[in-house]
CSV table of C-alpha atoms in Angstrom, one decimal:
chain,number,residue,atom,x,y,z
A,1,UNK,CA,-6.3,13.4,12.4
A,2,UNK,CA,-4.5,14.8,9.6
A,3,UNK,CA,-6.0,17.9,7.8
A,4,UNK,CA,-9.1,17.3,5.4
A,5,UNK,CA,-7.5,19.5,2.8
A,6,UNK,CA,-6.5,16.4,0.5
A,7,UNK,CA,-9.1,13.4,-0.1
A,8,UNK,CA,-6.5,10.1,0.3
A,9,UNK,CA,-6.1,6.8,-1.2
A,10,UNK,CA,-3.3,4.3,0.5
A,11,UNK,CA,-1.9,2.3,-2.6
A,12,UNK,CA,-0.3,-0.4,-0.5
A,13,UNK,CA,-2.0,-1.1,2.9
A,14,UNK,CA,-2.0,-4.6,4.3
A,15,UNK,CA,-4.3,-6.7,6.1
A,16,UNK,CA,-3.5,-9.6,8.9
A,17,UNK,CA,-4.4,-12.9,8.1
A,18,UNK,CA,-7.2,-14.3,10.9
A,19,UNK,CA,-5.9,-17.9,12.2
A,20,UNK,CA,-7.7,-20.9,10.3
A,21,UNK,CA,-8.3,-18.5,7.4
A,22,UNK,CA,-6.2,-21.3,5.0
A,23,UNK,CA,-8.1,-23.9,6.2
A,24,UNK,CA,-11.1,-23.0,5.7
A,25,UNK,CA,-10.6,-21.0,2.4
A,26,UNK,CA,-8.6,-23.5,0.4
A,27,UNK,CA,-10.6,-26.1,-2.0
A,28,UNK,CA,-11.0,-29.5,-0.2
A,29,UNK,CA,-8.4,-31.3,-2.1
A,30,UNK,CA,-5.4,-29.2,-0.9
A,31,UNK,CA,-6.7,-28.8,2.8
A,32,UNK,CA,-4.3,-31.2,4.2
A,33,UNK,CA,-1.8,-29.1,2.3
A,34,UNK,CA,-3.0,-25.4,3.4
A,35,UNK,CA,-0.9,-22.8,5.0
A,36,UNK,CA,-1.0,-22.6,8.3
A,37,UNK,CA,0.7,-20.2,11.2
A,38,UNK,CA,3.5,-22.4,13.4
A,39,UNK,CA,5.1,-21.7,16.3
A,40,UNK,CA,8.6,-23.7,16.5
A,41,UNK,CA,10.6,-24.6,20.2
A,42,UNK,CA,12.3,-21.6,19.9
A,43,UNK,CA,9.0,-19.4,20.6
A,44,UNK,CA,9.7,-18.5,17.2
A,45,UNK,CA,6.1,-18.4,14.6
A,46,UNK,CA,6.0,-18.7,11.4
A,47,UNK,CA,4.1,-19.0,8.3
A,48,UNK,CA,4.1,-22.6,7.0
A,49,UNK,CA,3.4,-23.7,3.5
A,50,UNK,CA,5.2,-26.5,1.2
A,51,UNK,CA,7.2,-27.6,4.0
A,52,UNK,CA,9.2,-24.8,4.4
A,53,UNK,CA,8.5,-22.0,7.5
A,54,UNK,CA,8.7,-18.0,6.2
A,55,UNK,CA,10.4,-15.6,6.5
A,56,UNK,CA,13.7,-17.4,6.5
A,57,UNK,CA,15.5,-16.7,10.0
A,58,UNK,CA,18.7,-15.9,8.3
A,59,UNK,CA,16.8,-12.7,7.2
A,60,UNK,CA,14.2,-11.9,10.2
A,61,UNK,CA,15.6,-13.7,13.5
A,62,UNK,CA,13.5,-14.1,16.3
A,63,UNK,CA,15.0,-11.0,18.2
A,64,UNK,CA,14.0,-8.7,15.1
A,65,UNK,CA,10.7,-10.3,15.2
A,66,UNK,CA,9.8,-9.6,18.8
A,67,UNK,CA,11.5,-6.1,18.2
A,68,UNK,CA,8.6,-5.6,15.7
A,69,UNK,CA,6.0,-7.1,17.9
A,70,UNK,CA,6.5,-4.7,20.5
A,71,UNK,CA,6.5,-1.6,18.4
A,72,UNK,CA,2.8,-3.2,16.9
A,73,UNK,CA,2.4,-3.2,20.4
A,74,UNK,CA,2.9,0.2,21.6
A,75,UNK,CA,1.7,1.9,18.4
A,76,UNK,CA,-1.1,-0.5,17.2
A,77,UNK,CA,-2.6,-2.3,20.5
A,78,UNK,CA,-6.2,-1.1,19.7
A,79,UNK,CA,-6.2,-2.6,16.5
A,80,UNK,CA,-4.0,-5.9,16.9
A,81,UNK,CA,-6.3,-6.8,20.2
A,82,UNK,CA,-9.1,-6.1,17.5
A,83,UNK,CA,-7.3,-9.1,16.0
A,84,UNK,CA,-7.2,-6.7,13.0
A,85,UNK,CA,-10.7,-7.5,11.7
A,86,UNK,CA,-11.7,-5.2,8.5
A,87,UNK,CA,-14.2,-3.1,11.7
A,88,UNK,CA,-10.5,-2.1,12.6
A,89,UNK,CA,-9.3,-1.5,9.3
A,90,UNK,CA,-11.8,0.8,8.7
A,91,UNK,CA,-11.3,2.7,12.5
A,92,UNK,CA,-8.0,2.9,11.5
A,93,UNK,CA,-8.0,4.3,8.0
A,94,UNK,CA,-10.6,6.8,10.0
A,95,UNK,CA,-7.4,8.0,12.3
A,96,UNK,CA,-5.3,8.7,9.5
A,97,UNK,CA,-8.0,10.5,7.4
A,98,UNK,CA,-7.9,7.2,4.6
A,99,UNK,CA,-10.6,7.6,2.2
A,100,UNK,CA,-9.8,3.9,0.1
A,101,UNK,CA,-7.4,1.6,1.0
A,102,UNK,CA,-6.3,-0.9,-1.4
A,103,UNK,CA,-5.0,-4.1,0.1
A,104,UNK,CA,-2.1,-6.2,0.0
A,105,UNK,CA,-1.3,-9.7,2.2
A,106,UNK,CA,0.9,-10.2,4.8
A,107,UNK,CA,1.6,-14.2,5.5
A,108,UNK,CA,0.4,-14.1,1.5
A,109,UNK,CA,3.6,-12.4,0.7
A,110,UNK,CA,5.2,-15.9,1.6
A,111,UNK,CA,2.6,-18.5,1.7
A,112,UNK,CA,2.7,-19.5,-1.8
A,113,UNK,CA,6.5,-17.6,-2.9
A,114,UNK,CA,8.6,-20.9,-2.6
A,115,UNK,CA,10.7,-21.8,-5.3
A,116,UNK,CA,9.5,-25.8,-5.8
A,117,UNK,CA,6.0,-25.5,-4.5
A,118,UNK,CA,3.7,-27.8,-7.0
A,119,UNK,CA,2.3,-25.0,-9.4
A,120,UNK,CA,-1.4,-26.6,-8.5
A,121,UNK,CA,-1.2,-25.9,-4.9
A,122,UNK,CA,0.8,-22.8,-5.4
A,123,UNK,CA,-2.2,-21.1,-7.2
A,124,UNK,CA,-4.7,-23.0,-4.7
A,125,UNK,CA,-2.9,-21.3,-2.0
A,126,UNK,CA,-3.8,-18.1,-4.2
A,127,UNK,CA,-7.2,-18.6,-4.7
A,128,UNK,CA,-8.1,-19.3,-1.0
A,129,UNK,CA,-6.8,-16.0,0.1
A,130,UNK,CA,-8.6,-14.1,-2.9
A,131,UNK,CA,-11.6,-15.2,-2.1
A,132,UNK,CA,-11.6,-14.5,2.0
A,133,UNK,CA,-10.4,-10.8,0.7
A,134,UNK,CA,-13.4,-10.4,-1.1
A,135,UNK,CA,-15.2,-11.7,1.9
A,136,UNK,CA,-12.8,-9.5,4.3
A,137,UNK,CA,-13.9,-6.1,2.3
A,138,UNK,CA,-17.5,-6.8,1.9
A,139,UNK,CA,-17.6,-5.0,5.4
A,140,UNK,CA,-16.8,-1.6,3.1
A,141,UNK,CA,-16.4,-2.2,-0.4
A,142,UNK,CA,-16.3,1.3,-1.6
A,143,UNK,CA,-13.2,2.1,1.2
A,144,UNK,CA,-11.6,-1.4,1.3
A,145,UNK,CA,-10.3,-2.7,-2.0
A,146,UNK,CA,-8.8,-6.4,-2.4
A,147,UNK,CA,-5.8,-6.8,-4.4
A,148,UNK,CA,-5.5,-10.4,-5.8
A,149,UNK,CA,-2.5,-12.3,-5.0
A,150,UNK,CA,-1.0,-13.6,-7.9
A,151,UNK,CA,2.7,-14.7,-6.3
A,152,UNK,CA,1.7,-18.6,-8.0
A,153,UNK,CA,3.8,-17.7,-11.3
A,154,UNK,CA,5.2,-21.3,-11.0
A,155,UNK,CA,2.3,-22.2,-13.7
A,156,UNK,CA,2.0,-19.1,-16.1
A,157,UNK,CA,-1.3,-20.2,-17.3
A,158,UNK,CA,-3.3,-21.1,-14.7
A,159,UNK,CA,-2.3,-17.1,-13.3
A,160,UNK,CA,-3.5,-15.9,-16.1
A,161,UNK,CA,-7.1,-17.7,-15.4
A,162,UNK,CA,-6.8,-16.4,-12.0
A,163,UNK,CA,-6.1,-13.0,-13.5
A,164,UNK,CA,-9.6,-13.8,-15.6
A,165,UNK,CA,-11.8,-14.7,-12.5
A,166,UNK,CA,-10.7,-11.8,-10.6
A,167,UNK,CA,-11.4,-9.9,-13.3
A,168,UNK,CA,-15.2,-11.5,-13.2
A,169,UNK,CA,-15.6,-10.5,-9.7
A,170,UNK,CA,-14.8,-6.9,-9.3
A,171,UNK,CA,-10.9,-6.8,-8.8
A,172,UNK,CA,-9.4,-3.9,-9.5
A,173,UNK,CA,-5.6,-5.1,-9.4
A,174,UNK,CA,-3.3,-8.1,-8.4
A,175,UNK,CA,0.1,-8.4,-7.4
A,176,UNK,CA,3.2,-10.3,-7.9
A,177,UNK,CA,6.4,-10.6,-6.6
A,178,UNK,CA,9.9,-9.2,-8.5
A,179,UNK,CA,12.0,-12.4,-7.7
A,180,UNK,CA,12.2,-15.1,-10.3
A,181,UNK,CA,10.5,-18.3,-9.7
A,182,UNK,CA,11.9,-21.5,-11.1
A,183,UNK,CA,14.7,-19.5,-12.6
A,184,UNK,CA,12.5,-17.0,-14.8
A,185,UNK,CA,12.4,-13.6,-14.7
A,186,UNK,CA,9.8,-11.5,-15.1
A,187,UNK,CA,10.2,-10.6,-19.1
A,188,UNK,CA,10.4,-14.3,-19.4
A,189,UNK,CA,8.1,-15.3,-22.3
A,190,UNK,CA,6.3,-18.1,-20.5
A,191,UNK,CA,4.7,-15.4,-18.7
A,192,UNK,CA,3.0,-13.9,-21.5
A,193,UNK,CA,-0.4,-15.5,-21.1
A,194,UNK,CA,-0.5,-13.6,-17.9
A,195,UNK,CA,0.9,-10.0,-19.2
A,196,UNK,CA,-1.9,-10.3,-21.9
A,197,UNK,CA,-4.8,-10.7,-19.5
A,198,UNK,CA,-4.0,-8.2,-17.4
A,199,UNK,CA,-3.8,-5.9,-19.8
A,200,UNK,CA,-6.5,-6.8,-21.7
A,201,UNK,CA,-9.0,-7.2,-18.3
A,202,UNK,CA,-7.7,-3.4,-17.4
A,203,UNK,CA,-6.2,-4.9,-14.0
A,204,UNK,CA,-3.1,-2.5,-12.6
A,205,UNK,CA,0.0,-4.8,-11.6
A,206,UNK,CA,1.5,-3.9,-8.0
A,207,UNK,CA,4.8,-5.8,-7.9
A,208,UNK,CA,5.7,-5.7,-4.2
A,209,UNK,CA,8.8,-7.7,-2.6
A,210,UNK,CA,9.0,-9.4,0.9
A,211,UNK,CA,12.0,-10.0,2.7
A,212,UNK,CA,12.7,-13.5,3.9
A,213,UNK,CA,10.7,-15.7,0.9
A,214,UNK,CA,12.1,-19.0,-0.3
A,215,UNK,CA,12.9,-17.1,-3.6
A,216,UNK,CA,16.0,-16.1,-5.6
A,217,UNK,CA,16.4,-12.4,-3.0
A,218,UNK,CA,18.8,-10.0,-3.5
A,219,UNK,CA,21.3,-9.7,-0.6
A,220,UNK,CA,20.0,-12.5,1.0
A,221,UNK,CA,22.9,-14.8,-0.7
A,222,UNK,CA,25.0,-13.3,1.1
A,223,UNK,CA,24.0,-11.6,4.3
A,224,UNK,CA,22.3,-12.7,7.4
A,225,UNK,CA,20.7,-10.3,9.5
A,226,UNK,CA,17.4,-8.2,8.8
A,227,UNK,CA,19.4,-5.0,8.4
A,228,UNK,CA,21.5,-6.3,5.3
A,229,UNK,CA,18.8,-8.1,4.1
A,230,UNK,CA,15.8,-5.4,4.6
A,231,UNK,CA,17.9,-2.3,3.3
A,232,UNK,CA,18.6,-4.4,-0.1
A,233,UNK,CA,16.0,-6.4,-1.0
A,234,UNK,CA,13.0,-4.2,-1.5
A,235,UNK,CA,15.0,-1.5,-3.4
A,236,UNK,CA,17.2,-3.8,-5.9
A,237,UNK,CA,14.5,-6.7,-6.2
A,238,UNK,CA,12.5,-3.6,-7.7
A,239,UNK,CA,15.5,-2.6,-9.9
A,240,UNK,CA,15.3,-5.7,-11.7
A,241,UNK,CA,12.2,-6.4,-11.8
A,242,UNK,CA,11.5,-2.9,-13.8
A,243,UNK,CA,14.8,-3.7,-15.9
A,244,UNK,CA,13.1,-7.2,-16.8
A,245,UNK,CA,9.4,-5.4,-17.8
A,246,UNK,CA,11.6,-2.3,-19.4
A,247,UNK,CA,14.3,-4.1,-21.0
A,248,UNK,CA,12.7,-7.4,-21.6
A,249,UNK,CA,10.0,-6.0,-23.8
A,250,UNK,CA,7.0,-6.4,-21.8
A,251,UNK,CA,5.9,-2.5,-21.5
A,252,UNK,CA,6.3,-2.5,-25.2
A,253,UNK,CA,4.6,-5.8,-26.4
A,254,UNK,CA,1.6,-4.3,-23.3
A,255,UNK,CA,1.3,-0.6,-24.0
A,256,UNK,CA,-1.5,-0.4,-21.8
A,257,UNK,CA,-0.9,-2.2,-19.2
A,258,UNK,CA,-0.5,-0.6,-15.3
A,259,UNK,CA,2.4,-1.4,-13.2
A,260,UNK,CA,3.1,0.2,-9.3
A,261,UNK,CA,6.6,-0.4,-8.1
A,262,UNK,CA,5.7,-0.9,-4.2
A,263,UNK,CA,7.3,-1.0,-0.1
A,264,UNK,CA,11.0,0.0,-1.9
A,265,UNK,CA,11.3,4.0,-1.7
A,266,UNK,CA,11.7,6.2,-4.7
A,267,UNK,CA,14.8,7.7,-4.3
A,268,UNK,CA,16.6,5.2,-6.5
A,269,UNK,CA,14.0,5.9,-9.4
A,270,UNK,CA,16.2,8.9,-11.4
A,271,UNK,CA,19.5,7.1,-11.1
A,272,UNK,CA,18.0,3.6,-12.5
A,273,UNK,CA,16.0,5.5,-15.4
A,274,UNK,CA,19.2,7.4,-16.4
A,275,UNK,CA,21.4,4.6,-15.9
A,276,UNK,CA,18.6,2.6,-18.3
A,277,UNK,CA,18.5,5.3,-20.5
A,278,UNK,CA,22.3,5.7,-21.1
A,279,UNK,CA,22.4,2.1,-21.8
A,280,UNK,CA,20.0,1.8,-24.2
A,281,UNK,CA,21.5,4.5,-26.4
A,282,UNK,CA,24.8,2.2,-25.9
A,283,UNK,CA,23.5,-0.8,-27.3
A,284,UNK,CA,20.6,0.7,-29.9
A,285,UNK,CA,21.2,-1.5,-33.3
A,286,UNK,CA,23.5,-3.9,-31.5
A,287,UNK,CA,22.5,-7.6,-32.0
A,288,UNK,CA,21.2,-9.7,-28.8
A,289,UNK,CA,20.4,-6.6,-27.0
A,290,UNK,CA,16.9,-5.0,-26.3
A,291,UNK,CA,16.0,-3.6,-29.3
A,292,UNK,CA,12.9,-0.6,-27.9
A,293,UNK,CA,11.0,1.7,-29.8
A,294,UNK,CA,11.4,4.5,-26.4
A,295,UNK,CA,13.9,5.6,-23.9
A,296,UNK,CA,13.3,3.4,-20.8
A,297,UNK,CA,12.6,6.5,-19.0
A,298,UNK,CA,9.8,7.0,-21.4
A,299,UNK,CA,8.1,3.6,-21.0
A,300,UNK,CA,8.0,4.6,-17.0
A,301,UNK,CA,6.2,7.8,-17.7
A,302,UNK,CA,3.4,6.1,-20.0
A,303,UNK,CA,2.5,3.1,-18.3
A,304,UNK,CA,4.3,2.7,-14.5
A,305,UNK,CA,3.7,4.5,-10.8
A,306,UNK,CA,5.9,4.0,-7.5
A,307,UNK,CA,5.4,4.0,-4.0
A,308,UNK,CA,7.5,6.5,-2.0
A,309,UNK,CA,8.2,6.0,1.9
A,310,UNK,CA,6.6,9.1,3.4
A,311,UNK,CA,9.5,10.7,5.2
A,312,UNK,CA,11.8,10.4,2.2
A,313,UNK,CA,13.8,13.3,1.9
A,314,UNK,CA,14.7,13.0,-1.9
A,315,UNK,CA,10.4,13.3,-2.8
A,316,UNK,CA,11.4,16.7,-4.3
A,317,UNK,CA,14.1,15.7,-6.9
A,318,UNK,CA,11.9,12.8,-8.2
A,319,UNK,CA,9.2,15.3,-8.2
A,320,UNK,CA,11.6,17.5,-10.5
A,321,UNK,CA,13.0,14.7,-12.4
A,322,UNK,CA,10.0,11.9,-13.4
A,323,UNK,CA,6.7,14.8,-12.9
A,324,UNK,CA,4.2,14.9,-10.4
A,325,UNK,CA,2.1,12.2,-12.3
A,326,UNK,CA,3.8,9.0,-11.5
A,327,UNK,CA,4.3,8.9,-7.2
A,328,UNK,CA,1.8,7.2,-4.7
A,329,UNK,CA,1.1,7.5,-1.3
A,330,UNK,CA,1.1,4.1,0.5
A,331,UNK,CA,0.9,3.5,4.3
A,332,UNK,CA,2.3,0.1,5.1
A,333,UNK,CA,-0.3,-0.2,7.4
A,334,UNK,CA,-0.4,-2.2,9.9
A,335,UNK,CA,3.2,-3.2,9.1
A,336,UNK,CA,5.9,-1.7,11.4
A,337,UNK,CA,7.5,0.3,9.3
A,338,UNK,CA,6.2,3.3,10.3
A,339,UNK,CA,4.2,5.1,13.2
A,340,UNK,CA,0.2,4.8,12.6
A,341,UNK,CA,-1.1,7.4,11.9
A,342,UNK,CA,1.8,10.2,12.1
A,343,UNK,CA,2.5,8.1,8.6
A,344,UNK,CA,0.2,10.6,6.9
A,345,UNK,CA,1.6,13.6,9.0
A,346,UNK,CA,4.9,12.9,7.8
A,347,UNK,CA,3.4,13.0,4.1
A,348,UNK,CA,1.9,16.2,4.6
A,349,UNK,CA,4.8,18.1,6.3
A,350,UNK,CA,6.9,17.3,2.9
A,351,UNK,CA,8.2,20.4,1.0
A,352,UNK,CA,6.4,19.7,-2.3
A,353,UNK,CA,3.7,21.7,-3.9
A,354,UNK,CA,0.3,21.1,-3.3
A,355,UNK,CA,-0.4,20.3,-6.8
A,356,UNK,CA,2.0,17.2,-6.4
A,357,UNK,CA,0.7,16.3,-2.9
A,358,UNK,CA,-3.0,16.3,-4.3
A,359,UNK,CA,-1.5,14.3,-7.2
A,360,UNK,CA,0.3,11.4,-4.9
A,361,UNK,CA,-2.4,11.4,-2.4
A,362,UNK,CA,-5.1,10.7,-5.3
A,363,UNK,CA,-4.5,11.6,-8.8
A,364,UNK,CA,-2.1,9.2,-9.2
A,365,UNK,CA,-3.3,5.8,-7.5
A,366,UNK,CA,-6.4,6.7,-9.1
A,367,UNK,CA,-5.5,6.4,-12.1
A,368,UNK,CA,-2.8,3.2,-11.4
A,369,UNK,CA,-5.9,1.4,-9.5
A,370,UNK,CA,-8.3,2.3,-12.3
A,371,UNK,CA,-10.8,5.0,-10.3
A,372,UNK,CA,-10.6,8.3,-12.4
């Protein structure tokens, strides 16, 4: 059990799915149509949805995937036996000395991220798992926090009435994912509706990536195996997506709304700030270019958090270079990523002050999540 010293919210946990949970959550009309968990003649599940299975095999082959099933194994076989029901959840926030968690999918990270998926069953496919996550933290609603999943940007609109109903029923935050869908980026102004009412319903914005989706995916144009794949697309989808919400205008048209760069690392986060900063005085006045009332570094600072892995070794010099104000502790949990619960361990061994550790364990998704 990790010392008591620090009180601790995990920005980005994830929950399992339960089998059937589609089914039975989606409205009647699409339930021929609802995601569903396959398993293929290779051995090989998957997460069905539109026709298409997730994650690609080109990016998680069925080697890596049974790589990652033992390590669940050997470090998480109380919980997944459990079938990782929110009484687990909660045992296992308990080992790592978790206070509040605040939830993210894990098939829901593909389920509804395909490129041509009819915008009607995309955001159906949305709506079914929002509403078993309200059901799924009912078990602890003051520890386990849903985070709506808001991937359906196929139809701009109706995510922005999704955004509204959350709102209605106690969300504190939704997420989206940093690729473009149907060829739009995230600045792209179609998505304004949806910018406006999350700002103007106080929900945070956790933009978190997930390798294998059939999206536009950096690196996965042009490499085939989970190692190429992996090591680019969380960092560099994240890269562009804050280039598109910097440079595109929308943290200036949204001044207050609340945006958590998730699952990429923050070691990146000086070099792209100063890389966006240097280009902005470059092309200040120039016609067709981002015209900004701030450095980019400076919209980051007012309005925008990141996750940082919690054996990163570079912690300190983003300490020293964006403040102590803007990191977040986030577990991964139950995803393999790291060991459960020497996660926290790690965190705690790191050579920053205890100001700053107070601050990322949390000041910080307190305030991104809406809690101070």
């Amino acid at each position: 059990m990790p010392s008591p010293k620090f009180r601790i919210i995990d920005a980005d946990g994830h929950v399992m799915e339960p089998p059937g949970m589609w089914e039975r959550y989606i409205g009647p009309e699409y339930r021929d149509r609802a995601p569903r968990v396959v398993r293929g003649p290779s051995g090989r599940s998957g997460f069905e949805s539109g026709g298409r299975v997730s994650p690609r095999p080109e990016c998680i082959s069925l080697a890596m995937r049974g790589a990652f099933a033992a390590r669940v194994r050997e470090h998480l076989g109380e919980y997944l036996e459990a079938e990782y029901n929110a009484e687990s959840q909660i045992k296992a926030m308990d080992a790592g000395g978790i206070e509040i968690a605040f939830l993210y999918p894990t098939q829901g990270l593909y389920m509804a991220s395909i490129d041509d998926l009819a915008p009607e069953l995309a955001i159906a496919i949305c709506r079914a798992y929002n509403d078993w996550m309200l059901d799924f933290c009912a078990a602890a609603p003051d520890r386990l926090r849903p985070v709506g999943m808001l991937v359906a940007l196929h139809d701009p609109t109706l995510a922005a009435q999704e955004v509204e109903r959350l709102a209605a029923r106690g969300f504190k935050a939704v997420f989206v994912r940093p690729n473009p869908i149907r060829g739009r980026n995230l600045d792209d102004p179609a998505y304004e509706p949806f910018w406006a009412a999350c700002e103007r319903r106080g929900l945070a914005v956790g933009i978190h990536e997930g390798v294998g989706a059939y999206l536009p995916e950096a690196g996965a144009d042009r490499f085939r195996n989970f190692f190429a794949c992996h090591a680019a697309s969380h960092p560099m989808e994240q890269m562009l997506a804050m280039l598109a919400l910097i440079g595109g205008g929308v943290l200036e048209r949204h001044p207050q709304l609340r945006v958590a760069f998730l699952e990429s690392g923050c070691g990146w986060l000086p070099y792209w700030l100063w890389r966006m900063d240097e280009h902005g005085q470059q092309t200040e006045g120039v016609a067709g270019e981002p015209q900004l009332s701030m450095k980019p570094s400076d919209y980051f600072r007012r309005q925008c958090w990141i996750s940082c892995e919690p054996d990163e070794p570079y912690i300190p010099h983003v300490l020293d270079f964006i403040g102590e104000d803007r990191l977040l502790f986030a577990s991964d949990y139950p995803h393999p990523d790291h060991k459960w619960p020497e996660t926290l361990e790690t965190m705690l061994a790191l050579p920053v002050p205890d100001s700053a550790r107070r601050k990322i364990l949390w000041d910080n998704p307190a305030a991104l999540y809406g809690l101070a």
